[in-house]
Coordinates of C-alpha atoms in Angstrom, one line a residue:
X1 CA 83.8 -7.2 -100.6
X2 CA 82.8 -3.3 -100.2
X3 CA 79.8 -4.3 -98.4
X4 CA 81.8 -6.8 -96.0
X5 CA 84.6 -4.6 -95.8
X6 CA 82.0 -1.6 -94.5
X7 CA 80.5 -3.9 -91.7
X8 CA 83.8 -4.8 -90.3
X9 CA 84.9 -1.1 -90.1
X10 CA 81.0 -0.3 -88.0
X11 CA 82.1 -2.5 -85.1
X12 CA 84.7 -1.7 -81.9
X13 CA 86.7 -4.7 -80.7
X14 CA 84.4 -5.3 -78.5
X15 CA 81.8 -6.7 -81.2
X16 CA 79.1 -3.5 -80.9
X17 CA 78.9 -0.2 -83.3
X18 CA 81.1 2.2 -83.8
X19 CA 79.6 5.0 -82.7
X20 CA 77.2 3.7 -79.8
X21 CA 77.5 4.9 -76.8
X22 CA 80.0 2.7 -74.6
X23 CA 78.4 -0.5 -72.9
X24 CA 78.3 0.8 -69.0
X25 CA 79.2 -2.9 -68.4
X26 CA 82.3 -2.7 -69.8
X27 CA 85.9 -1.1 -68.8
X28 CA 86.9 -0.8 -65.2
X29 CA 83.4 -0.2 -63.7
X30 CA 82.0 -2.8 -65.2
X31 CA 81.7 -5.9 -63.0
X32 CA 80.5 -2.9 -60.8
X33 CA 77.5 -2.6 -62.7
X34 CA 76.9 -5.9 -62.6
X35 CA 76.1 -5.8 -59.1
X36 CA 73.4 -3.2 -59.0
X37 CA 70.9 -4.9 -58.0
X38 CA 71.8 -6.1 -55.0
X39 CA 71.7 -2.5 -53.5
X40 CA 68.4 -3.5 -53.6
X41 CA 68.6 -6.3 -51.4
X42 CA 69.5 -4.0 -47.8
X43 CA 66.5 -1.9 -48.6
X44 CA 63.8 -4.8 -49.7
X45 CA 65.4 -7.0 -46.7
X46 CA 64.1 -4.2 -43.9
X47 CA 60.9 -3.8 -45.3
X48 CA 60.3 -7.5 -45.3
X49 CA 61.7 -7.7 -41.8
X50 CA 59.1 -4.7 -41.0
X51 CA 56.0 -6.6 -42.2
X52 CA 57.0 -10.1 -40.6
X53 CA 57.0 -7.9 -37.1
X54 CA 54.0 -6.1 -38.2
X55 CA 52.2 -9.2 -37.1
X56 CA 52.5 -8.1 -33.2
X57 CA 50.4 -4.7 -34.2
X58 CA 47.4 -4.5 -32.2
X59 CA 44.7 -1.6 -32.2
X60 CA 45.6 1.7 -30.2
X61 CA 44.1 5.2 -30.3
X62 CA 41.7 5.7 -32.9
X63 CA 41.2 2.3 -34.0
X64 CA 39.5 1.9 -30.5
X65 CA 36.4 3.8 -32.0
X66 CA 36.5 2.8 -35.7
X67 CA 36.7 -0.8 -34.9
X68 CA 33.3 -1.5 -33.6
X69 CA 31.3 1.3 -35.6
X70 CA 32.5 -0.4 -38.8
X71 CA 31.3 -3.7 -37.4
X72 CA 27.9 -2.4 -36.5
X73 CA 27.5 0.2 -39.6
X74 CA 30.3 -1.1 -42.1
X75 CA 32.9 1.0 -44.1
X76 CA 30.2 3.3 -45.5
X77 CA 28.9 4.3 -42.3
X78 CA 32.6 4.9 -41.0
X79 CA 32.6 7.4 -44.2
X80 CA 29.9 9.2 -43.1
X81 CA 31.1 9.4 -39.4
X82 CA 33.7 11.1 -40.7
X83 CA 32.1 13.4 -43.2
X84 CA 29.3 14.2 -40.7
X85 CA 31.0 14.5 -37.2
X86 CA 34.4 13.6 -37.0
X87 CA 36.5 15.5 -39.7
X88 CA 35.3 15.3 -43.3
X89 CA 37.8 13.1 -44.9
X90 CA 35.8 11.1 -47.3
X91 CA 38.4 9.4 -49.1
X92 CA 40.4 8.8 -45.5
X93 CA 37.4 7.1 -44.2
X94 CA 37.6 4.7 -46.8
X95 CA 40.9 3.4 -46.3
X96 CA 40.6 3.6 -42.5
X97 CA 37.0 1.8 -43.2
X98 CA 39.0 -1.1 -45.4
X99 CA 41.9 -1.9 -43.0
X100 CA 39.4 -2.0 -39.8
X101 CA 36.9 -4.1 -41.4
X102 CA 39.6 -6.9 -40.5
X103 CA 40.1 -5.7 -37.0
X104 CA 43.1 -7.2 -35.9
X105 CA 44.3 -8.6 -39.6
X106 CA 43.7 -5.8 -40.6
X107 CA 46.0 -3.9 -38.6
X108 CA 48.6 -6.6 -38.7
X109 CA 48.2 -6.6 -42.6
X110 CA 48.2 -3.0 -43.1
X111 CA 52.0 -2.4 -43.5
X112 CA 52.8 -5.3 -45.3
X113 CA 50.0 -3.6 -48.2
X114 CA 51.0 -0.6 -47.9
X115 CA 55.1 -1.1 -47.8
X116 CA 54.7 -3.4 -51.2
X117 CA 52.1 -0.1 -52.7
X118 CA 54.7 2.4 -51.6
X119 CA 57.7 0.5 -53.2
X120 CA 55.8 -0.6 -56.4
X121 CA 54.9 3.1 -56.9
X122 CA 58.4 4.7 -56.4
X123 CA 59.5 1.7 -58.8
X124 CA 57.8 2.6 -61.5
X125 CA 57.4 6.3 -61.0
X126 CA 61.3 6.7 -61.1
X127 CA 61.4 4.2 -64.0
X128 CA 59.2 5.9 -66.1
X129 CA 60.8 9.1 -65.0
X130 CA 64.1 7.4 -66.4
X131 CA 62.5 6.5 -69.5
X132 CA 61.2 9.7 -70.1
X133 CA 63.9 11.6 -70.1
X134 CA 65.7 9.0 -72.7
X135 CA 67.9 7.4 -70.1
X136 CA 69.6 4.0 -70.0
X137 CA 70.7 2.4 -66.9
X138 CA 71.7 -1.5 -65.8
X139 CA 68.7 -3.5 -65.1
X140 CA 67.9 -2.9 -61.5
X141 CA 68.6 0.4 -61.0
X142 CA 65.2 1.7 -60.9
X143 CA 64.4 -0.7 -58.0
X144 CA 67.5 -0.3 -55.7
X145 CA 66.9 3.5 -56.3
X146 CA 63.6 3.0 -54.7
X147 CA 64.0 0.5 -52.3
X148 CA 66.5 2.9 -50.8
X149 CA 64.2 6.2 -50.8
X150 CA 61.5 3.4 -49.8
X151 CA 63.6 2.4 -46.4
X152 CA 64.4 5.9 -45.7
X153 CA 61.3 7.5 -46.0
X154 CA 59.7 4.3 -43.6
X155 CA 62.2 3.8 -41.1
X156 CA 64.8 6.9 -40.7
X157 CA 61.7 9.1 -39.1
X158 CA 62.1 9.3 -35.4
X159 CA 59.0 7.4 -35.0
X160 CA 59.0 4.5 -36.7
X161 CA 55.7 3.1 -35.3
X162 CA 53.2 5.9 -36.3
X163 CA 54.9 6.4 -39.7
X164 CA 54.5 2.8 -40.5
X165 CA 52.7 0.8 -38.0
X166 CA 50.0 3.3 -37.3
X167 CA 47.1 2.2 -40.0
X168 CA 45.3 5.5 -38.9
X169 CA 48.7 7.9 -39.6
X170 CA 50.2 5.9 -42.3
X171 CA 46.7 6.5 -44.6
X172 CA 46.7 10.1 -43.9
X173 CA 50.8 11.2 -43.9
X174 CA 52.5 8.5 -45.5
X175 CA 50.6 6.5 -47.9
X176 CA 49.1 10.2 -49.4
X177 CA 52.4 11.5 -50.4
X178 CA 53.2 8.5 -52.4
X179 CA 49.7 8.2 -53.7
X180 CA 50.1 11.6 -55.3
X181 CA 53.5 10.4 -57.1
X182 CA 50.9 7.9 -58.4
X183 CA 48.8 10.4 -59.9
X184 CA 51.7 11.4 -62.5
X185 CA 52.2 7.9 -63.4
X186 CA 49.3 8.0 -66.4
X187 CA 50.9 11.3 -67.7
X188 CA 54.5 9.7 -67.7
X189 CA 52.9 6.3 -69.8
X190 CA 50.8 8.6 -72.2
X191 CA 52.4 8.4 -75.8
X192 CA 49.3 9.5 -77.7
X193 CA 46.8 12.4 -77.3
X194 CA 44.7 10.0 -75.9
X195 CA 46.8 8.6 -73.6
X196 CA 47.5 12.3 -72.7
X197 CA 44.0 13.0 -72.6
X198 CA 43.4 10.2 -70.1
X199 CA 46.1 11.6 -68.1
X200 CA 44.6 14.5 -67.1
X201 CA 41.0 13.1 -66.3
X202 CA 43.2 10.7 -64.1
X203 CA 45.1 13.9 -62.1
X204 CA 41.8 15.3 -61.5
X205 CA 40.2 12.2 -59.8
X206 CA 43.2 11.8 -57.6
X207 CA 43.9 15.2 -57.0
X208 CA 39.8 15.2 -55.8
X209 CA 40.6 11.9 -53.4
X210 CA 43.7 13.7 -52.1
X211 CA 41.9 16.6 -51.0
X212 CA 39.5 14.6 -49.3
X213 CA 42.1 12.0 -47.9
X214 CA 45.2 14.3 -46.2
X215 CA 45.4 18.2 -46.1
X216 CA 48.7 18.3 -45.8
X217 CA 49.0 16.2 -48.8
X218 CA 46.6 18.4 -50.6
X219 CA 49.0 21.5 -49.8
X220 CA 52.0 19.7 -50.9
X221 CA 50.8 18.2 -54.1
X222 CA 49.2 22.0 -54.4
X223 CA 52.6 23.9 -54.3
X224 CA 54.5 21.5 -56.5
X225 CA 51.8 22.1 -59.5
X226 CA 51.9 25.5 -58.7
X227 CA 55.6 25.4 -59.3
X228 CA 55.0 23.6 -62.6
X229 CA 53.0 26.3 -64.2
X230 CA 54.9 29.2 -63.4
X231 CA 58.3 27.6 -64.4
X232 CA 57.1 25.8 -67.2
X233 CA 58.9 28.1 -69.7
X234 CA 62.2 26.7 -68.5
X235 CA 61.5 23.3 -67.6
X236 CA 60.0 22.0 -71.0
X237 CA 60.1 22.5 -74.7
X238 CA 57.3 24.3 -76.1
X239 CA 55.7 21.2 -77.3
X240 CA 55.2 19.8 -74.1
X241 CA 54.7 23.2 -72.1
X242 CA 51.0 23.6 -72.5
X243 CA 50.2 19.8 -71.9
X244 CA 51.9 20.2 -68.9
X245 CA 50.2 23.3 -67.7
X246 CA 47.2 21.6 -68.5
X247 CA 47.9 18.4 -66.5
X248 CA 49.0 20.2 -63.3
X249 CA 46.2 23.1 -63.2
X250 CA 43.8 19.9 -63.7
X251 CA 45.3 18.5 -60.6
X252 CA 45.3 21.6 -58.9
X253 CA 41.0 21.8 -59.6
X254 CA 40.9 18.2 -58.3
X255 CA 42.5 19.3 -55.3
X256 CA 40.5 22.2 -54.5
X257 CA 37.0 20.8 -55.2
X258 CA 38.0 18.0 -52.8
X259 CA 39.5 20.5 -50.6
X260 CA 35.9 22.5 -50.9
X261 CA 33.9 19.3 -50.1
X262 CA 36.4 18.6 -46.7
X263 CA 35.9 22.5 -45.5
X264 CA 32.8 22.4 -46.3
X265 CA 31.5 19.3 -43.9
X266 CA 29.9 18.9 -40.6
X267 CA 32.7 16.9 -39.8
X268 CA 35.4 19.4 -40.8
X269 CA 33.6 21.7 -38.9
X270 CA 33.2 20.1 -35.7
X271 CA 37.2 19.5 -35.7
X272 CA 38.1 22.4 -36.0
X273 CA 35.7 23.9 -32.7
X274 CA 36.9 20.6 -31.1
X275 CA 40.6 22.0 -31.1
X276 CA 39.7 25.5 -31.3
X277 CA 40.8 26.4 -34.8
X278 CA 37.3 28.6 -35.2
X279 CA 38.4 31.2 -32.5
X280 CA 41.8 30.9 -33.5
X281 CA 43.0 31.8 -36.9
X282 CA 45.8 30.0 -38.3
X283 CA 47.2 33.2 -39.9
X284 CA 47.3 35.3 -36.5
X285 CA 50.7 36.3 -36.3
X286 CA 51.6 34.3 -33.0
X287 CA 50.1 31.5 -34.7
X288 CA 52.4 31.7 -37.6
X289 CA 55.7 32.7 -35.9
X290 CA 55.2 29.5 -33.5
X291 CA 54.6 26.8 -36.5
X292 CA 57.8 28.8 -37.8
X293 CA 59.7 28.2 -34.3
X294 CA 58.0 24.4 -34.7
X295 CA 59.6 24.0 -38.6
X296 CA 62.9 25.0 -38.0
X297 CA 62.9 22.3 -34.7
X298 CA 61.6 20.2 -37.3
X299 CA 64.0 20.9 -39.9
X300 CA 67.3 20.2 -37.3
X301 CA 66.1 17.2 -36.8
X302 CA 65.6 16.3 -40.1
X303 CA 68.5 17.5 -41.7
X304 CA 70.7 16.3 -39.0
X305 CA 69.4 12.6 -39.5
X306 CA 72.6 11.3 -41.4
X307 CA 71.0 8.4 -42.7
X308 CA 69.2 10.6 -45.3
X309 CA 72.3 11.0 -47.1
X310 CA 71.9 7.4 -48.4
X311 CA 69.4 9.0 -50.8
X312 CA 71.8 11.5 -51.9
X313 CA 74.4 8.4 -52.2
X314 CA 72.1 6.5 -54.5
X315 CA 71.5 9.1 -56.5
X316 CA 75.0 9.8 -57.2
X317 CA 75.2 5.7 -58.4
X318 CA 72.2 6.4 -60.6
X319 CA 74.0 9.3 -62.4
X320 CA 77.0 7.6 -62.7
X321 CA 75.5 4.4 -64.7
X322 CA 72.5 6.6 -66.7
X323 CA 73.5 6.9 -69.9
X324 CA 71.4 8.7 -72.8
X325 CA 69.5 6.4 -75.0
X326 CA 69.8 7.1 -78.7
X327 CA 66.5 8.6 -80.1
X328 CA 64.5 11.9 -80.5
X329 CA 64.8 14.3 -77.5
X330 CA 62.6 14.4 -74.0
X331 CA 59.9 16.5 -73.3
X332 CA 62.5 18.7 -71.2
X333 CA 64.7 21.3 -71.8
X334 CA 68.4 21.2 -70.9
X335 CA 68.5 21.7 -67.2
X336 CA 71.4 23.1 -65.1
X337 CA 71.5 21.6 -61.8
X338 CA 71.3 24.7 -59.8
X339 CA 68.5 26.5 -61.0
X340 CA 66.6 23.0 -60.5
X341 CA 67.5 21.9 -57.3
X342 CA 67.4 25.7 -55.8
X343 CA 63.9 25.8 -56.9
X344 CA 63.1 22.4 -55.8
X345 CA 64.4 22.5 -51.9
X346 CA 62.8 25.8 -52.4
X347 CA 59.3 24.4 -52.8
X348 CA 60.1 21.7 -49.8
X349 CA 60.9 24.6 -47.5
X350 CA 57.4 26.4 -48.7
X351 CA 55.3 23.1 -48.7
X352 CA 57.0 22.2 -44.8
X353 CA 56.4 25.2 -43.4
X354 CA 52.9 25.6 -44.8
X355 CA 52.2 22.2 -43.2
X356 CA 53.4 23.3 -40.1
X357 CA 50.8 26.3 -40.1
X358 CA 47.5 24.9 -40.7
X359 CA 48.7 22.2 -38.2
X360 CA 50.1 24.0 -35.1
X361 CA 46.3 25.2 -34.4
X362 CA 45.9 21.4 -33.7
X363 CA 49.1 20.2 -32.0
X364 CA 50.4 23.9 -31.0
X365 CA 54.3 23.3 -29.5
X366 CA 53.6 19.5 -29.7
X367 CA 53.9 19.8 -33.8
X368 CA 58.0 18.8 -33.0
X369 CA 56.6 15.7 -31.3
X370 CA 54.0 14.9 -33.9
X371 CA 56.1 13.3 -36.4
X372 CA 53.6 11.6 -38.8
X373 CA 52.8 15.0 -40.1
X374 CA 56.2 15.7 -41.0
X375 CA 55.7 12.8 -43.8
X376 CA 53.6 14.6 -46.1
X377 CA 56.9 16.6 -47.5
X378 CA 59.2 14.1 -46.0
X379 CA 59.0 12.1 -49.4
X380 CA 60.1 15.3 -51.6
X381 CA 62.8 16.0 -49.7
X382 CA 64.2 12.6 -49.9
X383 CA 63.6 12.8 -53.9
X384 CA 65.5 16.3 -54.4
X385 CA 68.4 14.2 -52.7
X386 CA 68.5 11.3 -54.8
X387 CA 67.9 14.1 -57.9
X388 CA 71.1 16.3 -56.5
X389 CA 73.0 13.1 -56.4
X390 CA 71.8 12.0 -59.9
X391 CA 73.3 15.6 -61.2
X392 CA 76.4 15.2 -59.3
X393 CA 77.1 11.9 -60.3
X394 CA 76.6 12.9 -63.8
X395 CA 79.1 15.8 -63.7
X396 CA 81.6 13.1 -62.4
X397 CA 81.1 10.6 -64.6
X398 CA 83.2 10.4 -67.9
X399 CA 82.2 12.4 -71.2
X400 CA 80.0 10.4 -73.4
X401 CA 82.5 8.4 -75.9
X402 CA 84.7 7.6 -73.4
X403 CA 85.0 4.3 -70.9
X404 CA 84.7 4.7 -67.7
X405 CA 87.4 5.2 -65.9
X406 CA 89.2 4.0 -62.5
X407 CA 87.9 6.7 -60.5
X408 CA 84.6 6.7 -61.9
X409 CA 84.3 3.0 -60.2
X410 CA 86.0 4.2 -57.2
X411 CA 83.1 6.8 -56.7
X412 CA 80.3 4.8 -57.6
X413 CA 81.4 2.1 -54.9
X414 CA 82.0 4.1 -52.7
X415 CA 78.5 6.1 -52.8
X416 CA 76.9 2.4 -53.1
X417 CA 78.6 1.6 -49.7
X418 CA 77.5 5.1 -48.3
X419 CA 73.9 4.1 -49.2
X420 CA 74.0 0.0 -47.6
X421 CA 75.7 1.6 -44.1
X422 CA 72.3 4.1 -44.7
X423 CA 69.5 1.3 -44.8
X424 CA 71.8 -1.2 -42.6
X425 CA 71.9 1.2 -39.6
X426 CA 68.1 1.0 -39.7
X427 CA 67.8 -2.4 -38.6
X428 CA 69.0 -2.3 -34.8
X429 CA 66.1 0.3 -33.8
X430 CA 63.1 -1.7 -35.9
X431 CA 64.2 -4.8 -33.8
X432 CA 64.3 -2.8 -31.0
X433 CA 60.6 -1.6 -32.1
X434 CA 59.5 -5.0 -32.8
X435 CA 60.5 -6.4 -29.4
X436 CA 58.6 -3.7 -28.0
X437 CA 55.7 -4.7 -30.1
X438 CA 55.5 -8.5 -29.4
X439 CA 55.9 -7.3 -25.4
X440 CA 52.6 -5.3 -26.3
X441 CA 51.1 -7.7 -28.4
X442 CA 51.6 -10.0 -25.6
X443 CA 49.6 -8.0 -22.7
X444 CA 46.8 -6.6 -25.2
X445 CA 46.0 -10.5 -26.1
X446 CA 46.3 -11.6 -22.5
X447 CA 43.6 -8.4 -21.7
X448 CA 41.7 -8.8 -24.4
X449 CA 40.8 -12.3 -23.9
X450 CA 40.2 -11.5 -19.5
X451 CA 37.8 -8.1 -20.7
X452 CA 35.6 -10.4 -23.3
X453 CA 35.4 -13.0 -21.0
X454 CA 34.2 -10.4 -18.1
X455 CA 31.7 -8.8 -20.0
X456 CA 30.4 -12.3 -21.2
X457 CA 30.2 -12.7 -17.3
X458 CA 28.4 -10.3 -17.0
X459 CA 30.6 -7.7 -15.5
X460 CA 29.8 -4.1 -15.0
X461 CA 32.8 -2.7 -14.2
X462 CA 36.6 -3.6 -15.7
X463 CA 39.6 -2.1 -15.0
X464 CA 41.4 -1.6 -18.4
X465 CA 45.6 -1.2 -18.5
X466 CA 46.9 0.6 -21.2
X467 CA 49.7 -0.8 -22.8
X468 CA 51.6 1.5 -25.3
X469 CA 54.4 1.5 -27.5
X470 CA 55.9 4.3 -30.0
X471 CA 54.2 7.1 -27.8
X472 CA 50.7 5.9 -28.5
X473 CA 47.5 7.0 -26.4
X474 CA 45.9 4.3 -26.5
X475 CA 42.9 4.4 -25.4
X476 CA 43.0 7.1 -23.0
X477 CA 44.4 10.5 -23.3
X478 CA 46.9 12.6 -20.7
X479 CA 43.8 14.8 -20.0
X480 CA 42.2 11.5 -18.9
X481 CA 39.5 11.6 -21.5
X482 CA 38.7 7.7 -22.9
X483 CA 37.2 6.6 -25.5
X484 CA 35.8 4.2 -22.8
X485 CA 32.0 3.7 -25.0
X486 CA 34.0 2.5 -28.0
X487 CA 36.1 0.1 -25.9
X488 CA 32.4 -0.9 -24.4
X489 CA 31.3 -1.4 -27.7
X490 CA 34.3 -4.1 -28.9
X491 CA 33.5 -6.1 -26.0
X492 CA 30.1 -7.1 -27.4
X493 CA 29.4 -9.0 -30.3
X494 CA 27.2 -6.8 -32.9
X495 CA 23.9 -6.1 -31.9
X496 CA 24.2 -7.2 -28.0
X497 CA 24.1 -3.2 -26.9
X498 CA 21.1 -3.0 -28.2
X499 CA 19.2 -6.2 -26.7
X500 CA 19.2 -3.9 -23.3
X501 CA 21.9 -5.1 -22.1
X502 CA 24.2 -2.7 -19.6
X503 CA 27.7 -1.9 -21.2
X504 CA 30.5 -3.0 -18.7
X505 CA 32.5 0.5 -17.6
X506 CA 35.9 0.3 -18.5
X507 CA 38.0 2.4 -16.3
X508 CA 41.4 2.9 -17.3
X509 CA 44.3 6.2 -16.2
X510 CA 43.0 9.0 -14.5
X511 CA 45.0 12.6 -14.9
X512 CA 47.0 11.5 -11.8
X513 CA 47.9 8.2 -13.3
X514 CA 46.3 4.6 -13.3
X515 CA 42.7 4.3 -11.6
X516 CA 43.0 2.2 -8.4
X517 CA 41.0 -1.2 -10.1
X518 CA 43.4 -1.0 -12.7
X519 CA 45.5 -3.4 -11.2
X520 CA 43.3 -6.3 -11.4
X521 CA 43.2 -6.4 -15.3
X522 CA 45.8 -8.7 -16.5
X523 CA 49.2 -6.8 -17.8

């Protein structure tokens, strides 16, 4: 009877323990967290709606010149265009190298690949970040948290098109980011000194690709480390604080030998006396003073861009709903939001604006307009919202013992609403982007099959009409420089320049505007 009697008195009314930790299901915001998972559903609906209109992407700007050397040289000799002449990005020209050697497919394909990589990798990097520090939450939280930051950090940019669309952008400013949250996923899975061990062989590798693929990346993924071994001390318990010094210097070596083998190049090189960056130092003082005057145009337009406040609105639901899973402690010391965060936008300011400097030599007073390079510290920023929500939401949410209460649900549906408006308001300018596609995709099929059948012909001149969307060059500049020989090139099958037969000239815009034979291509 003593032994019944004790198991009765070790259970609520509600049929668990005693002295668990209350069921988040249960009480008033309950049948709230029930429905979780569908604040996935806004988020994984646009980027499904984005890859079935990525089928009207067709090549533009760079894509004119990589598409025919990887047919006649394959991916490996794109590589070593790019190390030897066009700007030493080794691990950049194998990406661009894998998505053009499907030339059209390729570039249709690209965002659906990349869009299901990008969420899969903010999944379970902000799972296992929620499992490392000894947190429970509903089943689907994890993924509606980074569908949302996934939609945002795609779609909310003022240029949709070259942030997502763009093979040639996306590989270098948008996919590196998130490929560097990647490189802490082996560290955040380790449980044994091997695993650990393995961890930090694994940081260096990427850390070595990164600073071959993006060097804004590199300088991002830099500074963050950084930041993680000088404030180790007050981040994590001695226990974890040299593993974690190791891990990020190891990252930081990666970085710079990859960094070394980029500056180091012909190709790297010959970019920088194509825009002029030898003569000009990116340190000069009126060098530095306009990437500052280019950051803080930057920075207004980011952080007036309301629908970024849907990360900092899912965040809040995620701290309302964690609760701390019984066991031993984390590998991190009690944090106080402030400190955290302060040091966190902190490092986004640093990492933006150090962006902005070793790229205004290149795009000078055009960096504003150049909005694919913003996304290399785009992603942080959207993190350290959905990390200051996550702290707010757990200083409103009831003390642990207690069920939630009335206005704890009132809250959390309220910041679940605030984030759905977010994503929802992104659909009306991606259809407006896709129509605008499919017009393009229309005219550059149209084209493409009148220039084949020309040079087939046996034409020696064809007129060429540009036909652009998101404020692509494609394939002629505004200083009317083309990149006429590679359009020469994809007229031909492989191998039929070099049986001595004459290229057919392509003429296309001049600097006052369309050449006059332009209007006999079809539109």
């Amino acid at each position: 009877m003593a032994v019944g009697a004790s198991r009765v008195s070790d259970t609520d009314p509600a049929g668990g323990p005693a002295d668990a930790p209350p069921d988040p299901a249960a009480g008033p915001g309950g049948r709230f967290t029930r429905w979780v998972p569908l604040l996935a559903l806004p988020g994984l609906a646009l980027l499904a709606l984005a890859s079935w209109l990525g089928r009207h992407v067709r090549p533009s700007a760079d894509e004119w010149c990589f598409i025919p050397h990887v047919r006649d040289h394959g991916v490996l000799g794109l590589v070593d265009k790019f190390y030897s002449v066009d700007n030493g990005r080794l691990a950049n020209g194998v990406l661009v190298g894998l998505y053009t050697k499907f030339p059209v497919a390729g570039h249709q394909w690209y965002g659906v690949v990349s869009g299901v990589v990008i969420l899969l990798v903010l999944w379970a990097f902000l799972a296992l970040v929620l499992r490392r520090t000894r947190r429970r939450t509903p089943p689907g939280t994890a993924l509606a948290t980074a569908s949302v930051v996934t939609a945002l950090f795609l779609f909310a940019t003022t240029n949709t098109y070259k942030t997502f669309y763009w093979p040639a952008a996306s590989v270098s400013h948008t996919l590196a980011p998130v490929l560097a949250c990647a490189a802490a996923l082996p560290l955040l899975s380790a449980r044994t000194p091997r695993g650990r061990k393995a961890a930090v062989a694994a940081v260096f590798l990427a850390g070595a690709f990164m600073g071959t693929l993006s060097e804004e990346a590199s300088v991002v993924a830099l500074v963050v480390l950084g930041a993680a071994v000088v404030c180790a001390r007050w981040v994590f318990v001695p226990g974890a604080r040299r593993h974690a010094r190791i891990w990020s210097l190891a990252g930081m070596a990666g970085i710079a030998a990859g960094t070394l083998v980029l500056m180091t190049s012909p190709g790297s090189r010959n970019r920088r006396e194509r825009y002029d960056a030898e003569t000009v130092s990116m340190l000069a003082p009126d060098s530095l003073i306009g990437a500052l005057r280019q950051y803080v145009l930057i920075l207004e337009t980011v952080f007036t861009t309301w629908q970024y406040l849907g990360a900092l609105a899912a965040g809040v639901v995620l701290g309302l709903l964690a609760r701390r899973r019984p066991g031993p402690g984390t590998a991190l010391l009690p944090l106080r939001p402030l400190p955290v965060l302060g040091l966190g936008f902190l490092t986004f300011l640093v990492t933006g604006y150090l962006c902005a400097v070793i790229t205004y030599p290149a795009f000078g007073d055009s960096l504003i307009t150049t909005e694919r390079t913003w996304n290399d510290y785009l992603l942080l920023y959207i993190l350290l919202l959905v990390a200051a929500g996550a702290f707010l939401g757990r200083a409103l949410r009831p003390a642990e013992g207690r069920r939630p209460a009335v206005r704890t649900a009132v809250v959390a549906v309220a910041a679940a609403a605030l984030t759905a408006t977010a994503v929802v308001s992104l659909y009306p300018p991606l259809l407006r982007l896709g129509s605008a596609m499919e017009t393009r995709a229309d005219r550059w099929d149209r084209q493409d099959r009148w220039l084949r059948e020309q040079a087939a012909a046996g034409a020696t001149t064809l007129p060429y009409r540009p036909n652009r969307v998101g404020r692509m060059l494609e394939p002629f500049g505004r200083n009317g420089r083309t990149s006429g020989g590679a359009v020469h090139r994809r007229l031909l099958p492989r191998g039929r320049h070099h049986a001595g037969r004459a290229l057919p000239e392509v003429t296309g815009p001049t600097r006052h505007g369309i050449g006059p034979g332009t209007s006999t291509a079809p539109a």
